[in-house]
CSV table of N, CA and C in Angstrom, one decimal:
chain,number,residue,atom,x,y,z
A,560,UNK,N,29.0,10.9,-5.9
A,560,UNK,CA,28.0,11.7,-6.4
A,560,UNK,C,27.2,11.0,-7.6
A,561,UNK,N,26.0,11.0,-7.3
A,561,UNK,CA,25.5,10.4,-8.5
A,561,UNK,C,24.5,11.7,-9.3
A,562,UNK,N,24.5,11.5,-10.7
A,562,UNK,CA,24.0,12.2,-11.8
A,562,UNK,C,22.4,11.6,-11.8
A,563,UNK,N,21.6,12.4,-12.0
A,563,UNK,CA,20.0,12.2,-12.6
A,563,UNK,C,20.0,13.0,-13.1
A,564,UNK,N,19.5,12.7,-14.4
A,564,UNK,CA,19.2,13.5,-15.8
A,564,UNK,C,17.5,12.8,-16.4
A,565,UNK,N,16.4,13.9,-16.4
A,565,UNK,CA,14.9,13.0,-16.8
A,565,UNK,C,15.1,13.8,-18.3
A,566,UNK,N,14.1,13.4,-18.7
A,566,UNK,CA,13.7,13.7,-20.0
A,566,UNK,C,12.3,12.8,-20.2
A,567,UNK,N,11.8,13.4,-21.2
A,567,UNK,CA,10.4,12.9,-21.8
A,567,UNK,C,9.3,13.6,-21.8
A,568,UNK,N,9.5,15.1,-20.8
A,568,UNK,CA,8.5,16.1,-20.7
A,568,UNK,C,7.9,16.9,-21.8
A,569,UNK,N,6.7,17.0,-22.0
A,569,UNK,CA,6.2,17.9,-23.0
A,569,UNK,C,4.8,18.0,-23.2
A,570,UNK,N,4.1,19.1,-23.7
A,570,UNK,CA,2.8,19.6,-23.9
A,570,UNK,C,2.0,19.0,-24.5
A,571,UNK,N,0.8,17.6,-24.0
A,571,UNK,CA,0.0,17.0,-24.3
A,571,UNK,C,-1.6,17.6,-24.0
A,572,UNK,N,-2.2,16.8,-24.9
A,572,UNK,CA,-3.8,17.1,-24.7
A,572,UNK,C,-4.0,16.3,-23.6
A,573,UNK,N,-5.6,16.9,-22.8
A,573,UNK,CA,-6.1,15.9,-21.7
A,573,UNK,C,-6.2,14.4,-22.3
A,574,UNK,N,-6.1,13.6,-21.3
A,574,UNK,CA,-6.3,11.7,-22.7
A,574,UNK,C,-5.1,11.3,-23.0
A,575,UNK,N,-4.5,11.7,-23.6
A,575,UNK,CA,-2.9,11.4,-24.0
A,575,UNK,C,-1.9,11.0,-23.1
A,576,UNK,N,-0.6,10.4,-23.7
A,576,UNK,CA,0.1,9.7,-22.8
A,576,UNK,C,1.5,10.9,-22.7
A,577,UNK,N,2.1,9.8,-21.9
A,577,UNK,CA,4.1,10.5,-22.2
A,577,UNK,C,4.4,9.6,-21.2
A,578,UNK,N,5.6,9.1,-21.5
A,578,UNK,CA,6.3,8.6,-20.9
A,578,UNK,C,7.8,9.3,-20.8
A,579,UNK,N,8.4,9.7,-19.6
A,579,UNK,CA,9.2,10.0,-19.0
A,579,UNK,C,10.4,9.1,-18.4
A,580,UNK,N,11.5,9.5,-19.0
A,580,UNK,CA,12.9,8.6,-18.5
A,580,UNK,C,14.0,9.3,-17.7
A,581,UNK,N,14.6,8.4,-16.5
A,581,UNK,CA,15.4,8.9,-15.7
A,581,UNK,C,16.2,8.4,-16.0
A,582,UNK,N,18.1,8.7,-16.2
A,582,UNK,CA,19.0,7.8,-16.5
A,582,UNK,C,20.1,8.6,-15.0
A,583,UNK,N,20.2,7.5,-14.2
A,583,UNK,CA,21.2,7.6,-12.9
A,583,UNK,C,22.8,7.2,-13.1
A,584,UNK,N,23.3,7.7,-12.9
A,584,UNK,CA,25.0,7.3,-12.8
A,584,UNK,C,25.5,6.5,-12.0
A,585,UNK,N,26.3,6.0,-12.3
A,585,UNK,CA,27.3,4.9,-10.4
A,585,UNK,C,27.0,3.8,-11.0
A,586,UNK,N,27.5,3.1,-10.9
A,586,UNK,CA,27.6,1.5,-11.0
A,586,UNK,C,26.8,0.6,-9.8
A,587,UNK,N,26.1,1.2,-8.9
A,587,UNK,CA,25.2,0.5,-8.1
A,587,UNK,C,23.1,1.1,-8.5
A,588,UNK,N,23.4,1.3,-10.1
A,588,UNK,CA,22.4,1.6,-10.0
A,588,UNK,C,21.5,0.5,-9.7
A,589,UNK,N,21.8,-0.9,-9.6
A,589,UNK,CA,20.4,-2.2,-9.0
A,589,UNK,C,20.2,-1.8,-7.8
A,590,UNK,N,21.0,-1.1,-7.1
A,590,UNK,CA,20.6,-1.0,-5.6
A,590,UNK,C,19.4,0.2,-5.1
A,591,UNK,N,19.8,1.2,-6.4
A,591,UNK,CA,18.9,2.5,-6.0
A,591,UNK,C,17.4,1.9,-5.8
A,592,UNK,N,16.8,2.7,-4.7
A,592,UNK,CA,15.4,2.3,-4.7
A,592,UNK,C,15.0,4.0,-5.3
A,593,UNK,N,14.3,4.0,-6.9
A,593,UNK,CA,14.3,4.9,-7.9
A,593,UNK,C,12.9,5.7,-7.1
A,594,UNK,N,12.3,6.9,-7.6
A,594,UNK,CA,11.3,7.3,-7.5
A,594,UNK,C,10.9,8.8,-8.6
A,595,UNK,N,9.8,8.6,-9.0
A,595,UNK,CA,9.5,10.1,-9.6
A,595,UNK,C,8.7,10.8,-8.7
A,596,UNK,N,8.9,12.1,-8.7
A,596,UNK,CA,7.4,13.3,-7.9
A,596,UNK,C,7.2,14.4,-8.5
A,597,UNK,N,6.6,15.2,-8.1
A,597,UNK,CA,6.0,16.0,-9.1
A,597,UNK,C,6.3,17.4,-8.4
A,598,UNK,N,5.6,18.9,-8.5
A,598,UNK,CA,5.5,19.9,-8.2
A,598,UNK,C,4.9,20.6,-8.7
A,599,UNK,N,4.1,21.6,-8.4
A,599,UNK,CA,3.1,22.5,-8.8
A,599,UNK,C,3.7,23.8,-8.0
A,600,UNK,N,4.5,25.0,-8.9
A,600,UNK,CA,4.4,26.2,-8.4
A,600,UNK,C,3.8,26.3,-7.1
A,601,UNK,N,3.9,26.7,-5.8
A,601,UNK,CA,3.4,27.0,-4.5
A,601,UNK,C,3.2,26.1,-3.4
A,602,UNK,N,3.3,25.2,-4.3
A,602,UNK,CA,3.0,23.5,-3.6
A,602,UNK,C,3.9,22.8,-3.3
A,603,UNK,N,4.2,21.9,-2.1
A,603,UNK,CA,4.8,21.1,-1.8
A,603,UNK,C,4.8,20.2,-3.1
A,604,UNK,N,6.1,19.2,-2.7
A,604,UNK,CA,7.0,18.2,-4.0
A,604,UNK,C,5.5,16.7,-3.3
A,605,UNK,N,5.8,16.2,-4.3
A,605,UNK,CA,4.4,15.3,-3.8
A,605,UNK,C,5.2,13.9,-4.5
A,606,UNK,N,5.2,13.0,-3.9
A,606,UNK,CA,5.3,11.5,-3.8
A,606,UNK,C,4.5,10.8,-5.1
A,607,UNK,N,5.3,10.1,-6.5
A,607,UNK,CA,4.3,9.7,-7.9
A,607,UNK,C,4.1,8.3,-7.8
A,608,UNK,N,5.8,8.1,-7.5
A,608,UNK,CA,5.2,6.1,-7.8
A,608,UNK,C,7.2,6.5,-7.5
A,609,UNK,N,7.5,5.2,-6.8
A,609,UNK,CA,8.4,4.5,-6.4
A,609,UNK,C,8.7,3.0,-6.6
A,610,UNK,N,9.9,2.7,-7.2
A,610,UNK,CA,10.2,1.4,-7.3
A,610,UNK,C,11.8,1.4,-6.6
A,611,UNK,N,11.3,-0.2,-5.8
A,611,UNK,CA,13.0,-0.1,-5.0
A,611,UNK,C,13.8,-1.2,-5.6
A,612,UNK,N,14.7,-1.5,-5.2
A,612,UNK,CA,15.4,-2.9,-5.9
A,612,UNK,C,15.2,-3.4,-6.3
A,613,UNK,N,14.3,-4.7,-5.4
A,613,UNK,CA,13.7,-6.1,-5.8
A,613,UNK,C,12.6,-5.6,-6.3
A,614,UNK,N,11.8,-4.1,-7.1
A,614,UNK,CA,10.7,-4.2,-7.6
A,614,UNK,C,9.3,-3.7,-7.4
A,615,UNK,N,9.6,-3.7,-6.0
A,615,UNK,CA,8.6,-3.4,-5.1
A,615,UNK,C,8.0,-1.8,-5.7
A,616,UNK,N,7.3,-2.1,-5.4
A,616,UNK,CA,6.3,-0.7,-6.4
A,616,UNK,C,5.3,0.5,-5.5
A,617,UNK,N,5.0,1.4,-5.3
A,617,UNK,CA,3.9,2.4,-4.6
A,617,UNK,C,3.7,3.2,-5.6
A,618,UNK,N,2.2,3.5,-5.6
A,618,UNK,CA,1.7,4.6,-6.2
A,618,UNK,C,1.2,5.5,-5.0
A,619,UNK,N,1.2,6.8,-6.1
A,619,UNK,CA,-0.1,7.8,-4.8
A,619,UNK,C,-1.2,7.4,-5.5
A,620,UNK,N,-2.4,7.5,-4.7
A,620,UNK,CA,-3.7,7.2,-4.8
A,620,UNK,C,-4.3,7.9,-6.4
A,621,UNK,N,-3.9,8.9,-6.2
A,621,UNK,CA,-4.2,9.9,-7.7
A,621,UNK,C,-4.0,10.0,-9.0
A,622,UNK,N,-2.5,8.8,-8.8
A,622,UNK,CA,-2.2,8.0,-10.4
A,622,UNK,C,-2.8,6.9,-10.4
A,623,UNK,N,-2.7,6.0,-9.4
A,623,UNK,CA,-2.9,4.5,-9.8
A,623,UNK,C,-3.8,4.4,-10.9
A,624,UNK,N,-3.8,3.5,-11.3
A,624,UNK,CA,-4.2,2.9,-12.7
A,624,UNK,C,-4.3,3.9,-13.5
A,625,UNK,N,-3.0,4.5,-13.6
A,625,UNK,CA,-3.0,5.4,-14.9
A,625,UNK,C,-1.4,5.8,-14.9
A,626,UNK,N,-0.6,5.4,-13.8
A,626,UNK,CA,0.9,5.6,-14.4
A,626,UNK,C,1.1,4.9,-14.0
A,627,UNK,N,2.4,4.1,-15.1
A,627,UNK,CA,3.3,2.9,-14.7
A,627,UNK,C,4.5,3.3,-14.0
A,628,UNK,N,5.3,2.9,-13.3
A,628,UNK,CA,7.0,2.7,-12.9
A,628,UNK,C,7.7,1.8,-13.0
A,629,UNK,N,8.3,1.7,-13.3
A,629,UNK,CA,9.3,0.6,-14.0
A,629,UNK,C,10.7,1.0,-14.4
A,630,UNK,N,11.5,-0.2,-14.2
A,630,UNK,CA,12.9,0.3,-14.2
A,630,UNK,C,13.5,-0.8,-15.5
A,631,UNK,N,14.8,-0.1,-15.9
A,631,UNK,CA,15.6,-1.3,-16.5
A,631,UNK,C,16.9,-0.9,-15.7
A,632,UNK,N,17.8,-1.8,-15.1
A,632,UNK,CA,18.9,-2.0,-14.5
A,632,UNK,C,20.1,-1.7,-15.6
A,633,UNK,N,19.9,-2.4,-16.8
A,633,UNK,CA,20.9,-2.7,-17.6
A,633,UNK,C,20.9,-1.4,-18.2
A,634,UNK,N,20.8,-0.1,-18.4
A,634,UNK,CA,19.9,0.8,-18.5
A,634,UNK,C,20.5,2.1,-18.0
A,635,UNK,N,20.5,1.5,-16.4
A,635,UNK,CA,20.4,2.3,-15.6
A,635,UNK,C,19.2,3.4,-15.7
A,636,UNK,N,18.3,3.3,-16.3
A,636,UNK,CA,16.8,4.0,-16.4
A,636,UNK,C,15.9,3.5,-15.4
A,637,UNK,N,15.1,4.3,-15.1
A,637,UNK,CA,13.7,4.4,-14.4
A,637,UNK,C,12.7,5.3,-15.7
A,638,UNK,N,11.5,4.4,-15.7
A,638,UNK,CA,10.6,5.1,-16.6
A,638,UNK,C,9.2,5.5,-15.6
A,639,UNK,N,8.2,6.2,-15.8
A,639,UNK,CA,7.1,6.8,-15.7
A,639,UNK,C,6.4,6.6,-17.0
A,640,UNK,N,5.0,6.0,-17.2
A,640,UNK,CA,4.4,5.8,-18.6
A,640,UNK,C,3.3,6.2,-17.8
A,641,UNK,N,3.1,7.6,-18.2
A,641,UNK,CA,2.1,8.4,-17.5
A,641,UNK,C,0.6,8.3,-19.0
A,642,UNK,N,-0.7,7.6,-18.6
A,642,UNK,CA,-1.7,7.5,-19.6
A,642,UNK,C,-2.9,8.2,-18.9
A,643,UNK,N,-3.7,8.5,-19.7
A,643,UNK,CA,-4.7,9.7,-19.7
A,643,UNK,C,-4.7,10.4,-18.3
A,644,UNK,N,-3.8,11.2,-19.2
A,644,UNK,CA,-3.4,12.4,-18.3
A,644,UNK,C,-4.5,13.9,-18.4
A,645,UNK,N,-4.7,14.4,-16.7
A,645,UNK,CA,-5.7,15.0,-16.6
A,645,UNK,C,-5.2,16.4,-16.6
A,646,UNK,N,-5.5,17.4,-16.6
A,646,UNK,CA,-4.8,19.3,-16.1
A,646,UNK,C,-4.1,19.3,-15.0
A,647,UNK,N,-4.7,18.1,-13.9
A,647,UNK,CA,-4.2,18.0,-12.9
A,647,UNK,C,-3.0,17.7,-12.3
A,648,UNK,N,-2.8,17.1,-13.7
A,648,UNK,CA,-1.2,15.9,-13.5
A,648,UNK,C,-0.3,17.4,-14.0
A,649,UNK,N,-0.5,18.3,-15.1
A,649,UNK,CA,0.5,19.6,-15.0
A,649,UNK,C,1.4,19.8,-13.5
A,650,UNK,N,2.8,19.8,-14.1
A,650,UNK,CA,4.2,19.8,-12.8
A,650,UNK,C,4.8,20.1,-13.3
A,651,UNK,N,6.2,19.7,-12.7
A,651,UNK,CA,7.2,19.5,-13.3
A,651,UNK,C,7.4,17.8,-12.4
A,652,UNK,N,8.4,17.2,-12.9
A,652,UNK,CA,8.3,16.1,-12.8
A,652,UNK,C,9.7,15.9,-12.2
A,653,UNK,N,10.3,15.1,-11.2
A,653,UNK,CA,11.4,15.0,-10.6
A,653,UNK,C,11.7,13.9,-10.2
A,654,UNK,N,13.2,13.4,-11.2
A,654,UNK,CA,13.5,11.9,-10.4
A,654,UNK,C,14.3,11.8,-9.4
A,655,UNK,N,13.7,11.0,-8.2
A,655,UNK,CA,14.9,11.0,-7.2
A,655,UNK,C,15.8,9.4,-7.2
A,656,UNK,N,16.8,9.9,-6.9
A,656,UNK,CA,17.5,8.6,-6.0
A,656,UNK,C,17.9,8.4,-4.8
A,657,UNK,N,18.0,7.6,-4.5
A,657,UNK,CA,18.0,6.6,-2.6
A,657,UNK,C,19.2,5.5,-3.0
A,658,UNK,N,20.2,6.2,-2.5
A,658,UNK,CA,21.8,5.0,-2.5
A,658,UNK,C,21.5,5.4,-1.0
A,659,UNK,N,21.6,4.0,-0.8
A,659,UNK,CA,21.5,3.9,1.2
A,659,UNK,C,20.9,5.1,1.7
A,660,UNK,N,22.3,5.7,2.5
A,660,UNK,CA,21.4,7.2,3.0
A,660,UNK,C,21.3,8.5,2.2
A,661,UNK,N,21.7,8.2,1.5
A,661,UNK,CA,22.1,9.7,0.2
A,661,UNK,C,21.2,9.5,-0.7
A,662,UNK,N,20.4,11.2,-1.1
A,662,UNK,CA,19.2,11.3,-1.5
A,662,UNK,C,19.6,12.3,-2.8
A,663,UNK,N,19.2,11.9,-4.2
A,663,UNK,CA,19.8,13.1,-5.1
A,663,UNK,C,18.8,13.3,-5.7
A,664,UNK,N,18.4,14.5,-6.6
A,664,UNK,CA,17.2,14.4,-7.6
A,664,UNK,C,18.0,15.0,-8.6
A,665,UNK,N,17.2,14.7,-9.4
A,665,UNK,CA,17.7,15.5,-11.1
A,665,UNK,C,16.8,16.9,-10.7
A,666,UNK,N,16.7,17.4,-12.3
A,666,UNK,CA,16.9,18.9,-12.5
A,666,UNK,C,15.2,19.2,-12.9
A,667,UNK,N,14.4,17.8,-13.4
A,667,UNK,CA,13.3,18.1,-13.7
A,667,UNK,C,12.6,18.6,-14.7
A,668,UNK,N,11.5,17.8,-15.4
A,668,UNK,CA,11.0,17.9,-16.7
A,668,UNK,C,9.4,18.7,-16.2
A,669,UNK,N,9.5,19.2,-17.4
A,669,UNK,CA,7.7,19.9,-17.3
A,669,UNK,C,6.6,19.1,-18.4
A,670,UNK,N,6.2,18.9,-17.5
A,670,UNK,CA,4.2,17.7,-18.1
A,670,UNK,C,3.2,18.9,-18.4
A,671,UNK,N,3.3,19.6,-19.4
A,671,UNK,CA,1.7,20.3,-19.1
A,671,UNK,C,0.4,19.9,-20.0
A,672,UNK,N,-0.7,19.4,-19.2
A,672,UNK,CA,-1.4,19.1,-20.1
A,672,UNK,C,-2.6,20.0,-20.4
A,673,UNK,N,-2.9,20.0,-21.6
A,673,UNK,CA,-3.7,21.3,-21.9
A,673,UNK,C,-4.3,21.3,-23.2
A,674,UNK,N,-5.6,21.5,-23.4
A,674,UNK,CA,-5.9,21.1,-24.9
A,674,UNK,C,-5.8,22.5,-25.6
């Protein structure tokens, strides 16, 4: 069983940044291929940015150039460095993990942006 625990969520103006941290359990965390997603009350869980092992990176079309993903192994962290953030980006924020075939997510942070 692996543990995800995020943090970093909180009430920003539109423009402003946050960065968001996932810390995963297990000792194979280099192998997790990490990912964050999001949710909006009523809405399907939506796909943010993914990083796998060796690095390999995807954004959805509606962040790119405006959130980073990035991992540290040593760490066992996955970050989100979410920058000028719009009303739109408001969720909750959800990290998942991918060990082979087993899929876990944490408990999930709330982003609301709002001036």
């Amino acid at each position: 069983q692996v543990q995800v625990v995020e943090s970093g969520g909180g009430l920003v103006q539109p423009g402003g940044s946050l960065r968001l941290s996932c810390v995963a359990s297990g000792s194979r965390f280099s192998a997790y291929h990490m990912g964050w997603y999001r949710q909006i009350p009523g809405k399907e869980r939506e796909m943010v940015g993914t990083i796998s092992p060796s690095g390999a990176i995807d954004y959805a079309g509606i962040v790119k150039g405006r959130f980073i993903i990035s991992r540290d192994n040593a760490k066992s962290t996955v970050y989100l460095q979410m920058n000028n953030l719009q009303r739109e980006d408001t969720a909750v924020y959800f990290c998942r993990v991918l060990d082979a075939l087993r899929l876990y997510w944490g408990q999930g942070t709330q982003v609301t942006v709002s001036s």
